[in-house]
JSON list of C-alpha atoms in Angstrom, two decimals:
[
{"chain": "A", "resi": 1, "resn": "ALA", "atom": "CA", "xyz": [-65.17, -12.57, -3.52]},
{"chain": "A", "resi": 2, "resn": "GLN", "atom": "CA", "xyz": [-64.91, -12.88, -0.54]},
{"chain": "A", "resi": 3, "resn": "SER", "atom": "CA", "xyz": [-65.76, -10.18, 2.17]},
{"chain": "A", "resi": 4, "resn": "VAL", "atom": "CA", "xyz": [-65.77, -10.32, 6.22]},
{"chain": "A", "resi": 5, "resn": "THR", "atom": "CA", "xyz": [-67.90, -8.35, 8.52]},
{"chain": "A", "resi": 6, "resn": "GLN", "atom": "CA", "xyz": [-67.12, -7.06, 11.99]},
{"chain": "A", "resi": 7, "resn": "LEU", "atom": "CA", "xyz": [-70.26, -5.71, 13.47]},
{"chain": "A", "resi": 8, "resn": "ASP", "atom": "CA", "xyz": [-68.49, -4.87, 16.43]},
{"chain": "A", "resi": 9, "resn": "SER", "atom": "CA", "xyz": [-66.06, -1.56, 15.83]},
{"chain": "A", "resi": 10, "resn": "GLN", "atom": "CA", "xyz": [-65.58, -1.05, 19.80]},
{"chain": "A", "resi": 11, "resn": "VAL", "atom": "CA", "xyz": [-66.36, -3.70, 22.73]},
{"chain": "A", "resi": 12, "resn": "PRO", "atom": "CA", "xyz": [-65.85, -2.29, 26.26]},
{"chain": "A", "resi": 13, "resn": "VAL", "atom": "CA", "xyz": [-66.02, -4.92, 28.92]},
{"chain": "A", "resi": 14, "resn": "PHE", "atom": "CA", "xyz": [-64.27, -5.15, 32.31]},
{"chain": "A", "resi": 15, "resn": "GLU", "atom": "CA", "xyz": [-61.56, -7.00, 33.68]},
{"chain": "A", "resi": 16, "resn": "GLU", "atom": "CA", "xyz": [-61.54, -10.57, 34.29]},
{"chain": "A", "resi": 17, "resn": "ALA", "atom": "CA", "xyz": [-65.35, -10.68, 32.03]},
{"chain": "A", "resi": 18, "resn": "PRO", "atom": "CA", "xyz": [-65.35, -13.23, 29.64]},
{"chain": "A", "resi": 19, "resn": "VAL", "atom": "CA", "xyz": [-65.46, -11.50, 25.73]},
{"chain": "A", "resi": 20, "resn": "GLU", "atom": "CA", "xyz": [-67.14, -12.44, 22.40]},
{"chain": "A", "resi": 21, "resn": "LEU", "atom": "CA", "xyz": [-65.76, -10.31, 19.09]},
{"chain": "A", "resi": 22, "resn": "ARG", "atom": "CA", "xyz": [-68.21, -11.35, 15.89]},
{"chain": "A", "resi": 23, "resn": "CYS", "atom": "CA", "xyz": [-67.04, -12.22, 12.93]},
{"chain": "A", "resi": 24, "resn": "ASN", "atom": "CA", "xyz": [-68.84, -13.52, 9.99]},
{"chain": "A", "resi": 25, "resn": "TYR", "atom": "CA", "xyz": [-67.83, -14.21, 6.78]},
{"chain": "A", "resi": 26, "resn": "SER", "atom": "CA", "xyz": [-68.96, -14.21, 3.00]},
{"chain": "A", "resi": 27, "resn": "SER", "atom": "CA", "xyz": [-67.21, -16.52, 0.28]},
{"chain": "A", "resi": 28, "resn": "SER", "atom": "CA", "xyz": [-68.37, -18.97, -2.98]},
{"chain": "A", "resi": 29, "resn": "VAL", "atom": "CA", "xyz": [-65.61, -20.77, -1.66]},
{"chain": "A", "resi": 30, "resn": "SER", "atom": "CA", "xyz": [-63.57, -23.63, 1.17]},
{"chain": "A", "resi": 31, "resn": "VAL", "atom": "CA", "xyz": [-62.43, -20.71, 3.11]},
{"chain": "A", "resi": 32, "resn": "TYR", "atom": "CA", "xyz": [-59.59, -20.30, 5.66]},
{"chain": "A", "resi": 33, "resn": "LEU", "atom": "CA", "xyz": [-59.84, -17.75, 8.60]},
{"chain": "A", "resi": 34, "resn": "PHE", "atom": "CA", "xyz": [-57.30, -15.63, 10.96]},
{"chain": "A", "resi": 35, "resn": "TRP", "atom": "CA", "xyz": [-56.98, -13.44, 13.93]},
{"chain": "A", "resi": 36, "resn": "TYR", "atom": "CA", "xyz": [-55.15, -10.78, 14.38]},
{"chain": "A", "resi": 37, "resn": "VAL", "atom": "CA", "xyz": [-54.05, -8.30, 17.06]},
{"chain": "A", "resi": 38, "resn": "GLN", "atom": "CA", "xyz": [-52.72, -5.30, 17.08]},
{"chain": "A", "resi": 39, "resn": "TYR", "atom": "CA", "xyz": [-51.23, -3.48, 20.38]},
{"chain": "A", "resi": 40, "resn": "PRO", "atom": "CA", "xyz": [-50.20, 0.34, 19.95]},
{"chain": "A", "resi": 41, "resn": "ASN", "atom": "CA", "xyz": [-48.18, 1.36, 17.42]},
{"chain": "A", "resi": 42, "resn": "GLN", "atom": "CA", "xyz": [-46.73, -1.95, 17.00]},
{"chain": "A", "resi": 43, "resn": "GLY", "atom": "CA", "xyz": [-47.69, -4.80, 13.92]},
{"chain": "A", "resi": 44, "resn": "LEU", "atom": "CA", "xyz": [-50.43, -7.50, 13.34]},
{"chain": "A", "resi": 45, "resn": "GLN", "atom": "CA", "xyz": [-49.68, -9.87, 15.65]},
{"chain": "A", "resi": 46, "resn": "LEU", "atom": "CA", "xyz": [-51.73, -13.86, 14.38]},
{"chain": "A", "resi": 47, "resn": "LEU", "atom": "CA", "xyz": [-53.89, -15.04, 17.45]},
{"chain": "A", "resi": 48, "resn": "LEU", "atom": "CA", "xyz": [-54.72, -17.55, 16.31]},
{"chain": "A", "resi": 49, "resn": "LYS", "atom": "CA", "xyz": [-55.86, -19.46, 13.04]},
{"chain": "A", "resi": 50, "resn": "TYR", "atom": "CA", "xyz": [-58.60, -22.09, 11.46]},
{"chain": "A", "resi": 51, "resn": "LEU", "atom": "CA", "xyz": [-57.29, -24.27, 8.15]},
{"chain": "A", "resi": 52, "resn": "SER", "atom": "CA", "xyz": [-58.88, -28.04, 8.75]},
{"chain": "A", "resi": 53, "resn": "GLY", "atom": "CA", "xyz": [-59.97, -30.06, 11.49]},
{"chain": "A", "resi": 54, "resn": "SER", "atom": "CA", "xyz": [-61.05, -29.26, 14.76]},
{"chain": "A", "resi": 55, "resn": "THR", "atom": "CA", "xyz": [-63.09, -26.19, 14.81]},
{"chain": "A", "resi": 56, "resn": "LEU", "atom": "CA", "xyz": [-62.45, -24.76, 17.60]},
{"chain": "A", "resi": 57, "resn": "VAL", "atom": "CA", "xyz": [-59.40, -23.51, 17.07]},
{"chain": "A", "resi": 58, "resn": "LYS", "atom": "CA", "xyz": [-57.33, -22.46, 20.60]},
{"chain": "A", "resi": 59, "resn": "GLY", "atom": "CA", "xyz": [-54.51, -19.30, 20.13]},
{"chain": "A", "resi": 60, "resn": "ILE", "atom": "CA", "xyz": [-51.91, -17.43, 21.90]},
{"chain": "A", "resi": 61, "resn": "ASN", "atom": "CA", "xyz": [-52.43, -15.80, 25.76]},
{"chain": "A", "resi": 62, "resn": "GLY", "atom": "CA", "xyz": [-56.14, -17.45, 25.88]},
{"chain": "A", "resi": 63, "resn": "PHE", "atom": "CA", "xyz": [-58.23, -17.36, 23.00]},
{"chain": "A", "resi": 64, "resn": "GLU", "atom": "CA", "xyz": [-59.99, -19.46, 20.99]},
{"chain": "A", "resi": 65, "resn": "ALA", "atom": "CA", "xyz": [-62.49, -19.17, 18.26]},
{"chain": "A", "resi": 66, "resn": "GLU", "atom": "CA", "xyz": [-64.71, -21.63, 16.66]},
{"chain": "A", "resi": 67, "resn": "PHE", "atom": "CA", "xyz": [-65.15, -21.82, 13.03]},
{"chain": "A", "resi": 68, "resn": "ASN", "atom": "CA", "xyz": [-68.92, -22.60, 11.97]},
{"chain": "A", "resi": 69, "resn": "LYS", "atom": "CA", "xyz": [-69.49, -23.16, 8.76]},
{"chain": "A", "resi": 70, "resn": "SER", "atom": "CA", "xyz": [-73.16, -23.25, 8.35]},
{"chain": "A", "resi": 71, "resn": "GLN", "atom": "CA", "xyz": [-73.66, -19.97, 10.08]},
{"chain": "A", "resi": 72, "resn": "THR", "atom": "CA", "xyz": [-70.37, -18.98, 8.48]},
{"chain": "A", "resi": 73, "resn": "SER", "atom": "CA", "xyz": [-68.90, -17.24, 11.43]},
{"chain": "A", "resi": 74, "resn": "PHE", "atom": "CA", "xyz": [-65.67, -17.05, 13.48]},
{"chain": "A", "resi": 75, "resn": "HIS", "atom": "CA", "xyz": [-66.18, -15.61, 17.11]},
{"chain": "A", "resi": 76, "resn": "LEU", "atom": "CA", "xyz": [-63.25, -14.73, 18.44]},
{"chain": "A", "resi": 77, "resn": "ARG", "atom": "CA", "xyz": [-63.23, -15.45, 22.77]},
{"chain": "A", "resi": 78, "resn": "LYS", "atom": "CA", "xyz": [-61.93, -15.01, 26.00]},
{"chain": "A", "resi": 79, "resn": "PRO", "atom": "CA", "xyz": [-63.47, -16.35, 29.24]},
{"chain": "A", "resi": 80, "resn": "SER", "atom": "CA", "xyz": [-61.53, -13.64, 31.17]},
{"chain": "A", "resi": 81, "resn": "VAL", "atom": "CA", "xyz": [-59.71, -10.63, 30.25]},
{"chain": "A", "resi": 82, "resn": "HIS", "atom": "CA", "xyz": [-57.12, -8.37, 31.56]},
{"chain": "A", "resi": 83, "resn": "ILE", "atom": "CA", "xyz": [-56.31, -5.13, 31.00]},
{"chain": "A", "resi": 84, "resn": "SER", "atom": "CA", "xyz": [-53.51, -6.46, 28.67]},
{"chain": "A", "resi": 85, "resn": "ASP", "atom": "CA", "xyz": [-56.17, -7.44, 25.71]},
{"chain": "A", "resi": 86, "resn": "THR", "atom": "CA", "xyz": [-56.94, -3.84, 24.96]},
{"chain": "A", "resi": 87, "resn": "ALA", "atom": "CA", "xyz": [-56.18, -3.48, 21.74]},
{"chain": "A", "resi": 88, "resn": "GLU", "atom": "CA", "xyz": [-57.63, -3.61, 18.06]},
{"chain": "A", "resi": 89, "resn": "TYR", "atom": "CA", "xyz": [-58.75, -7.07, 16.66]},
{"chain": "A", "resi": 90, "resn": "PHE", "atom": "CA", "xyz": [-59.11, -7.53, 13.23]},
{"chain": "A", "resi": 91, "resn": "CYS", "atom": "CA", "xyz": [-60.38, -11.33, 11.42]},
{"chain": "A", "resi": 92, "resn": "ALA", "atom": "CA", "xyz": [-59.28, -12.49, 7.91]},
{"chain": "A", "resi": 93, "resn": "VAL", "atom": "CA", "xyz": [-60.18, -14.82, 6.11]},
{"chain": "A", "resi": 94, "resn": "THR", "atom": "CA", "xyz": [-58.04, -16.31, 2.83]},
{"chain": "A", "resi": 95, "resn": "THR", "atom": "CA", "xyz": [-58.23, -19.17, -0.30]},
{"chain": "A", "resi": 96, "resn": "ILE", "atom": "CA", "xyz": [-56.54, -21.33, -1.94]},
{"chain": "A", "resi": 97, "resn": "SER", "atom": "CA", "xyz": [-57.10, -19.37, -5.54]},
{"chain": "A", "resi": 98, "resn": "GLY", "atom": "CA", "xyz": [-54.95, -16.94, -6.43]},
{"chain": "A", "resi": 99, "resn": "THR", "atom": "CA", "xyz": [-51.68, -16.26, -4.05]},
{"chain": "A", "resi": 100, "resn": "TYR", "atom": "CA", "xyz": [-53.85, -16.21, -0.99]},
{"chain": "A", "resi": 101, "resn": "LYS", "atom": "CA", "xyz": [-53.78, -12.64, 0.13]},
{"chain": "A", "resi": 102, "resn": "TYR", "atom": "CA", "xyz": [-56.49, -12.32, 2.85]},
{"chain": "A", "resi": 103, "resn": "ILE", "atom": "CA", "xyz": [-59.57, -10.11, 2.70]},
{"chain": "A", "resi": 104, "resn": "PHE", "atom": "CA", "xyz": [-59.82, -8.18, 6.45]},
{"chain": "A", "resi": 105, "resn": "GLY", "atom": "CA", "xyz": [-62.38, -7.00, 8.49]},
{"chain": "A", "resi": 106, "resn": "THR", "atom": "CA", "xyz": [-62.75, -3.11, 10.00]},
{"chain": "A", "resi": 107, "resn": "GLY", "atom": "CA", "xyz": [-61.36, -4.41, 13.29]},
{"chain": "A", "resi": 108, "resn": "THR", "atom": "CA", "xyz": [-62.59, -4.57, 16.92]},
{"chain": "A", "resi": 109, "resn": "ARG", "atom": "CA", "xyz": [-61.33, -2.56, 19.02]},
{"chain": "A", "resi": 110, "resn": "LEU", "atom": "CA", "xyz": [-61.70, -4.20, 22.60]},
{"chain": "A", "resi": 111, "resn": "LYS", "atom": "CA", "xyz": [-61.28, -2.36, 25.71]},
{"chain": "A", "resi": 112, "resn": "VAL", "atom": "CA", "xyz": [-60.90, -3.77, 28.77]},
{"chain": "A", "resi": 113, "resn": "LEU", "atom": "CA", "xyz": [-61.81, -1.65, 31.88]},
{"chain": "A", "resi": 114, "resn": "ALA", "atom": "CA", "xyz": [-60.27, -2.05, 35.66]},
{"chain": "B", "resi": 1, "resn": "GLU", "atom": "CA", "xyz": [-38.00, -13.29, 17.40]},
{"chain": "B", "resi": 2, "resn": "PRO", "atom": "CA", "xyz": [-37.75, -12.07, 13.77]},
{"chain": "B", "resi": 3, "resn": "GLU", "atom": "CA", "xyz": [-40.10, -9.70, 13.18]},
{"chain": "B", "resi": 4, "resn": "VAL", "atom": "CA", "xyz": [-40.84, -7.41, 9.64]},
{"chain": "B", "resi": 5, "resn": "THR", "atom": "CA", "xyz": [-39.85, -3.42, 10.31]},
{"chain": "B", "resi": 6, "resn": "GLN", "atom": "CA", "xyz": [-41.07, -0.80, 8.69]},
{"chain": "B", "resi": 7, "resn": "THR", "atom": "CA", "xyz": [-39.96, 2.67, 8.58]},
{"chain": "B", "resi": 8, "resn": "PRO", "atom": "CA", "xyz": [-40.68, 5.55, 8.43]},
{"chain": "B", "resi": 9, "resn": "SER", "atom": "CA", "xyz": [-43.12, 5.19, 11.16]},
{"chain": "B", "resi": 10, "resn": "HIS", "atom": "CA", "xyz": [-45.02, 8.25, 10.21]},
{"chain": "B", "resi": 11, "resn": "GLN", "atom": "CA", "xyz": [-43.99, 10.19, 6.96]},
{"chain": "B", "resi": 12, "resn": "VAL", "atom": "CA", "xyz": [-46.48, 13.22, 5.77]},
{"chain": "B", "resi": 13, "resn": "THR", "atom": "CA", "xyz": [-45.92, 14.47, 1.77]},
{"chain": "B", "resi": 14, "resn": "GLN", "atom": "CA", "xyz": [-47.64, 17.03, -0.19]},
{"chain": "B", "resi": 15, "resn": "MET", "atom": "CA", "xyz": [-49.39, 16.22, -2.63]},
{"chain": "B", "resi": 16, "resn": "GLY", "atom": "CA", "xyz": [-47.96, 15.20, -5.95]},
{"chain": "B", "resi": 17, "resn": "GLN", "atom": "CA", "xyz": [-45.06, 14.51, -4.60]},
{"chain": "B", "resi": 18, "resn": "GLU", "atom": "CA", "xyz": [-43.31, 10.90, -4.80]},
{"chain": "B", "resi": 19, "resn": "VAL", "atom": "CA", "xyz": [-43.17, 8.15, -0.86]},
{"chain": "B", "resi": 20, "resn": "ILE", "atom": "CA", "xyz": [-41.26, 5.45, -0.84]},
{"chain": "B", "resi": 21, "resn": "LEU", "atom": "CA", "xyz": [-42.63, 3.12, 1.94]},
{"chain": "B", "resi": 22, "resn": "ARG", "atom": "CA", "xyz": [-39.58, 0.28, 3.14]},
{"chain": "B", "resi": 23, "resn": "CYS", "atom": "CA", "xyz": [-39.96, -3.17, 5.22]},
{"chain": "B", "resi": 24, "resn": "VAL", "atom": "CA", "xyz": [-37.12, -5.53, 6.08]},
{"chain": "B", "resi": 25, "resn": "PRO", "atom": "CA", "xyz": [-39.19, -8.93, 5.81]},
{"chain": "B", "resi": 26, "resn": "ILE", "atom": "CA", "xyz": [-38.07, -11.61, 8.19]},
{"chain": "B", "resi": 27, "resn": "SER", "atom": "CA", "xyz": [-35.08, -12.79, 6.73]},
{"chain": "B", "resi": 28, "resn": "ASN", "atom": "CA", "xyz": [-35.12, -16.12, 5.24]},
{"chain": "B", "resi": 29, "resn": "HIS", "atom": "CA", "xyz": [-39.21, -15.63, 4.41]},
{"chain": "B", "resi": 30, "resn": "LEU", "atom": "CA", "xyz": [-40.26, -15.56, 0.00]},
{"chain": "B", "resi": 31, "resn": "TYR", "atom": "CA", "xyz": [-43.28, -13.81, 0.40]},
{"chain": "B", "resi": 32, "resn": "PHE", "atom": "CA", "xyz": [-43.57, -10.34, 0.62]},
{"chain": "B", "resi": 33, "resn": "TYR", "atom": "CA", "xyz": [-46.95, -8.24, 0.27]},
{"chain": "B", "resi": 34, "resn": "TRP", "atom": "CA", "xyz": [-48.53, -4.65, 1.28]},
{"chain": "B", "resi": 35, "resn": "TYR", "atom": "CA", "xyz": [-51.70, -3.96, 2.87]},
{"chain": "B", "resi": 36, "resn": "ARG", "atom": "CA", "xyz": [-53.50, -0.32, 3.89]},
{"chain": "B", "resi": 37, "resn": "GLN", "atom": "CA", "xyz": [-55.85, 0.53, 6.00]},
{"chain": "B", "resi": 38, "resn": "ILE", "atom": "CA", "xyz": [-57.76, 4.39, 5.36]},
{"chain": "B", "resi": 39, "resn": "LEU", "atom": "CA", "xyz": [-58.44, 5.30, 8.51]},
{"chain": "B", "resi": 40, "resn": "GLY", "atom": "CA", "xyz": [-61.71, 3.82, 10.45]},
{"chain": "B", "resi": 41, "resn": "GLN", "atom": "CA", "xyz": [-62.13, 1.96, 6.95]},
{"chain": "B", "resi": 42, "resn": "LYS", "atom": "CA", "xyz": [-60.92, -2.02, 6.23]},
{"chain": "B", "resi": 43, "resn": "VAL", "atom": "CA", "xyz": [-57.72, -3.25, 5.80]},
{"chain": "B", "resi": 44, "resn": "GLU", "atom": "CA", "xyz": [-57.23, -3.89, 2.33]},
{"chain": "B", "resi": 45, "resn": "PHE", "atom": "CA", "xyz": [-54.91, -5.89, 0.11]},
{"chain": "B", "resi": 46, "resn": "LEU", "atom": "CA", "xyz": [-52.80, -3.93, -2.37]},
{"chain": "B", "resi": 47, "resn": "VAL", "atom": "CA", "xyz": [-50.43, -6.33, -3.64]},
{"chain": "B", "resi": 48, "resn": "SER", "atom": "CA", "xyz": [-47.98, -9.87, -3.58]},
{"chain": "B", "resi": 49, "resn": "PHE", "atom": "CA", "xyz": [-44.52, -10.53, -4.90]},
{"chain": "B", "resi": 50, "resn": "TYR", "atom": "CA", "xyz": [-42.95, -13.37, -4.75]},
{"chain": "B", "resi": 51, "resn": "ASN", "atom": "CA", "xyz": [-39.67, -14.12, -7.50]},
{"chain": "B", "resi": 52, "resn": "ASN", "atom": "CA", "xyz": [-39.39, -11.05, -7.99]},
{"chain": "B", "resi": 53, "resn": "GLU", "atom": "CA", "xyz": [-42.46, -10.22, -9.31]},
{"chain": "B", "resi": 54, "resn": "ILE", "atom": "CA", "xyz": [-46.41, -9.22, -8.50]},
{"chain": "B", "resi": 55, "resn": "SER", "atom": "CA", "xyz": [-47.80, -12.42, -8.16]},
{"chain": "B", "resi": 56, "resn": "GLU", "atom": "CA", "xyz": [-51.47, -10.40, -7.72]},
{"chain": "B", "resi": 57, "resn": "LYS", "atom": "CA", "xyz": [-52.43, -6.89, -7.68]},
{"chain": "B", "resi": 58, "resn": "SER", "atom": "CA", "xyz": [-55.96, -5.44, -6.12]},
{"chain": "B", "resi": 59, "resn": "GLU", "atom": "CA", "xyz": [-57.81, -3.12, -8.14]},
{"chain": "B", "resi": 60, "resn": "ILE", "atom": "CA", "xyz": [-56.89, -0.28, -6.27]},
{"chain": "B", "resi": 61, "resn": "PHE", "atom": "CA", "xyz": [-52.34, -0.75, -6.88]},
{"chain": "B", "resi": 62, "resn": "ASP", "atom": "CA", "xyz": [-52.42, 1.67, -10.60]},
{"chain": "B", "resi": 63, "resn": "ASP", "atom": "CA", "xyz": [-49.84, 2.79, -12.19]},
{"chain": "B", "resi": 64, "resn": "GLN", "atom": "CA", "xyz": [-49.21, 5.19, -9.24]},
{"chain": "B", "resi": 65, "resn": "PHE", "atom": "CA", "xyz": [-48.05, 2.19, -6.90]},
{"chain": "B", "resi": 66, "resn": "SER", "atom": "CA", "xyz": [-44.90, 0.19, -7.65]},
{"chain": "B", "resi": 67, "resn": "VAL", "atom": "CA", "xyz": [-42.52, -1.86, -5.52]},
{"chain": "B", "resi": 68, "resn": "GLU", "atom": "CA", "xyz": [-39.33, -3.18, -5.83]},
{"chain": "B", "resi": 69, "resn": "ARG", "atom": "CA", "xyz": [-36.69, -5.68, -3.68]},
{"chain": "B", "resi": 70, "resn": "PRO", "atom": "CA", "xyz": [-33.76, -3.78, -4.90]},
{"chain": "B", "resi": 71, "resn": "ASP", "atom": "CA", "xyz": [-31.85, -5.61, -2.27]},
{"chain": "B", "resi": 72, "resn": "GLY", "atom": "CA", "xyz": [-31.48, -8.82, -0.33]},
{"chain": "B", "resi": 73, "resn": "SER", "atom": "CA", "xyz": [-33.16, -7.13, 2.45]},
{"chain": "B", "resi": 74, "resn": "ASN", "atom": "CA", "xyz": [-35.55, -4.23, 1.66]},
{"chain": "B", "resi": 75, "resn": "PHE", "atom": "CA", "xyz": [-38.98, -4.69, 0.04]},
{"chain": "B", "resi": 76, "resn": "THR", "atom": "CA", "xyz": [-39.83, -0.95, -0.80]},
{"chain": "B", "resi": 77, "resn": "LEU", "atom": "CA", "xyz": [-43.32, 0.47, -1.86]},
{"chain": "B", "resi": 78, "resn": "LYS", "atom": "CA", "xyz": [-43.43, 3.42, -4.54]},
{"chain": "B", "resi": 79, "resn": "ILE", "atom": "CA", "xyz": [-46.31, 6.15, -4.82]},
{"chain": "B", "resi": 80, "resn": "ARG", "atom": "CA", "xyz": [-45.41, 8.38, -7.60]},
{"chain": "B", "resi": 81, "resn": "SER", "atom": "CA", "xyz": [-48.11, 10.96, -7.20]},
{"chain": "B", "resi": 82, "resn": "THR", "atom": "CA", "xyz": [-49.84, 11.00, -4.08]},
{"chain": "B", "resi": 83, "resn": "LYS", "atom": "CA", "xyz": [-53.66, 12.31, -3.35]},
{"chain": "B", "resi": 84, "resn": "LEU", "atom": "CA", "xyz": [-55.25, 12.80, -0.46]},
{"chain": "B", "resi": 85, "resn": "GLU", "atom": "CA", "xyz": [-57.07, 9.44, -0.68]},
{"chain": "B", "resi": 86, "resn": "ASP", "atom": "CA", "xyz": [-53.85, 7.60, -0.33]},
{"chain": "B", "resi": 87, "resn": "SER", "atom": "CA", "xyz": [-53.83, 8.85, 3.20]},
{"chain": "B", "resi": 88, "resn": "ALA", "atom": "CA", "xyz": [-53.64, 5.78, 5.63]},
{"chain": "B", "resi": 89, "resn": "MET", "atom": "CA", "xyz": [-51.59, 3.32, 7.48]},
{"chain": "B", "resi": 90, "resn": "TYR", "atom": "CA", "xyz": [-49.48, 0.48, 4.61]},
{"chain": "B", "resi": 91, "resn": "PHE", "atom": "CA", "xyz": [-48.19, -2.71, 6.54]},
{"chain": "B", "resi": 92, "resn": "CYS", "atom": "CA", "xyz": [-46.07, -5.09, 5.02]},
{"chain": "B", "resi": 93, "resn": "ALA", "atom": "CA", "xyz": [-45.92, -8.77, 5.42]},
{"chain": "B", "resi": 94, "resn": "SER", "atom": "CA", "xyz": [-44.61, -11.51, 4.50]},
{"chain": "B", "resi": 95, "resn": "SER", "atom": "CA", "xyz": [-44.20, -15.15, 4.66]},
{"chain": "B", "resi": 96, "resn": "GLU", "atom": "CA", "xyz": [-42.07, -18.45, 4.52]},
{"chain": "B", "resi": 97, "resn": "TYR", "atom": "CA", "xyz": [-43.41, -20.61, 1.80]},
{"chain": "B", "resi": 98, "resn": "GLY", "atom": "CA", "xyz": [-46.49, -18.26, 1.07]},
{"chain": "B", "resi": 99, "resn": "GLY", "atom": "CA", "xyz": [-49.04, -20.22, 0.94]},
{"chain": "B", "resi": 100, "resn": "LEU", "atom": "CA", "xyz": [-51.30, -20.82, 3.99]},
{"chain": "B", "resi": 101, "resn": "GLU", "atom": "CA", "xyz": [-48.42, -19.97, 5.97]},
{"chain": "B", "resi": 102, "resn": "THR", "atom": "CA", "xyz": [-48.68, -17.32, 8.45]},
{"chain": "B", "resi": 103, "resn": "GLN", "atom": "CA", "xyz": [-48.54, -13.89, 6.90]},
{"chain": "B", "resi": 104, "resn": "TYR", "atom": "CA", "xyz": [-46.29, -12.19, 9.72]},
{"chain": "B", "resi": 105, "resn": "PHE", "atom": "CA", "xyz": [-47.02, -8.27, 9.70]},
{"chain": "B", "resi": 106, "resn": "GLY", "atom": "CA", "xyz": [-45.23, -4.78, 10.15]},
{"chain": "B", "resi": 107, "resn": "PRO", "atom": "CA", "xyz": [-46.02, -1.87, 12.64]},
{"chain": "B", "resi": 108, "resn": "GLY", "atom": "CA", "xyz": [-47.34, -0.10, 9.15]},
{"chain": "B", "resi": 109, "resn": "THR", "atom": "CA", "xyz": [-46.18, 2.95, 8.31]},
{"chain": "B", "resi": 110, "resn": "ARG", "atom": "CA", "xyz": [-48.83, 6.55, 8.64]},
{"chain": "B", "resi": 111, "resn": "LEU", "atom": "CA", "xyz": [-48.78, 8.34, 5.38]},
{"chain": "B", "resi": 112, "resn": "LEU", "atom": "CA", "xyz": [-50.60, 11.99, 5.24]},
{"chain": "B", "resi": 113, "resn": "VAL", "atom": "CA", "xyz": [-50.97, 13.34, 2.62]},
{"chain": "B", "resi": 114, "resn": "LEU", "atom": "CA", "xyz": [-52.04, 17.00, 2.45]}
]
């Protein structure tokens, strides 16, 4: 079975500072990884995904993530955050077995401070 | 940009009552999903649906739950006799071809069972 761990439930950071949101996964088979963002009162929006190829994945809004198979991690980074990045961020994993259901982490609430 | 919509946004019900949560997936999508998030916990997979059949369901999706695509646009989740522990945010998602195609999520329905 797969699992996803997001160790940081909340991350406060000042505007224009860099941020890293951590995601670790556990799986006995090959995985595919996603980061979703949820703004207040909105649905989950895909930020980026890793399916294969380059381990550095670039997404929307200036975010990127690096797949590290040896460390079973898929950390999300942004070099300079804006107030508008304040949201909940979810890491998710799926595999090629079954119906590609997503296994989510508990989410990290990013709060960007002025 | 097409989006997944869900109604109602909030629902309060008494224990033992039936509730129906409604979703309108993106129009050309063929694969549909329900997830839920109990406050402070992970987003959990409930069920996937394709070609008018359940493709996969989780242990949570017991006989009290059912899904239906009553017409060409709606996708519903019914909870037959709600329990206190059914209180959660319920997310609907859809994807065009299933597999590793991106799942697009709705804004969720917050269900409170009293």
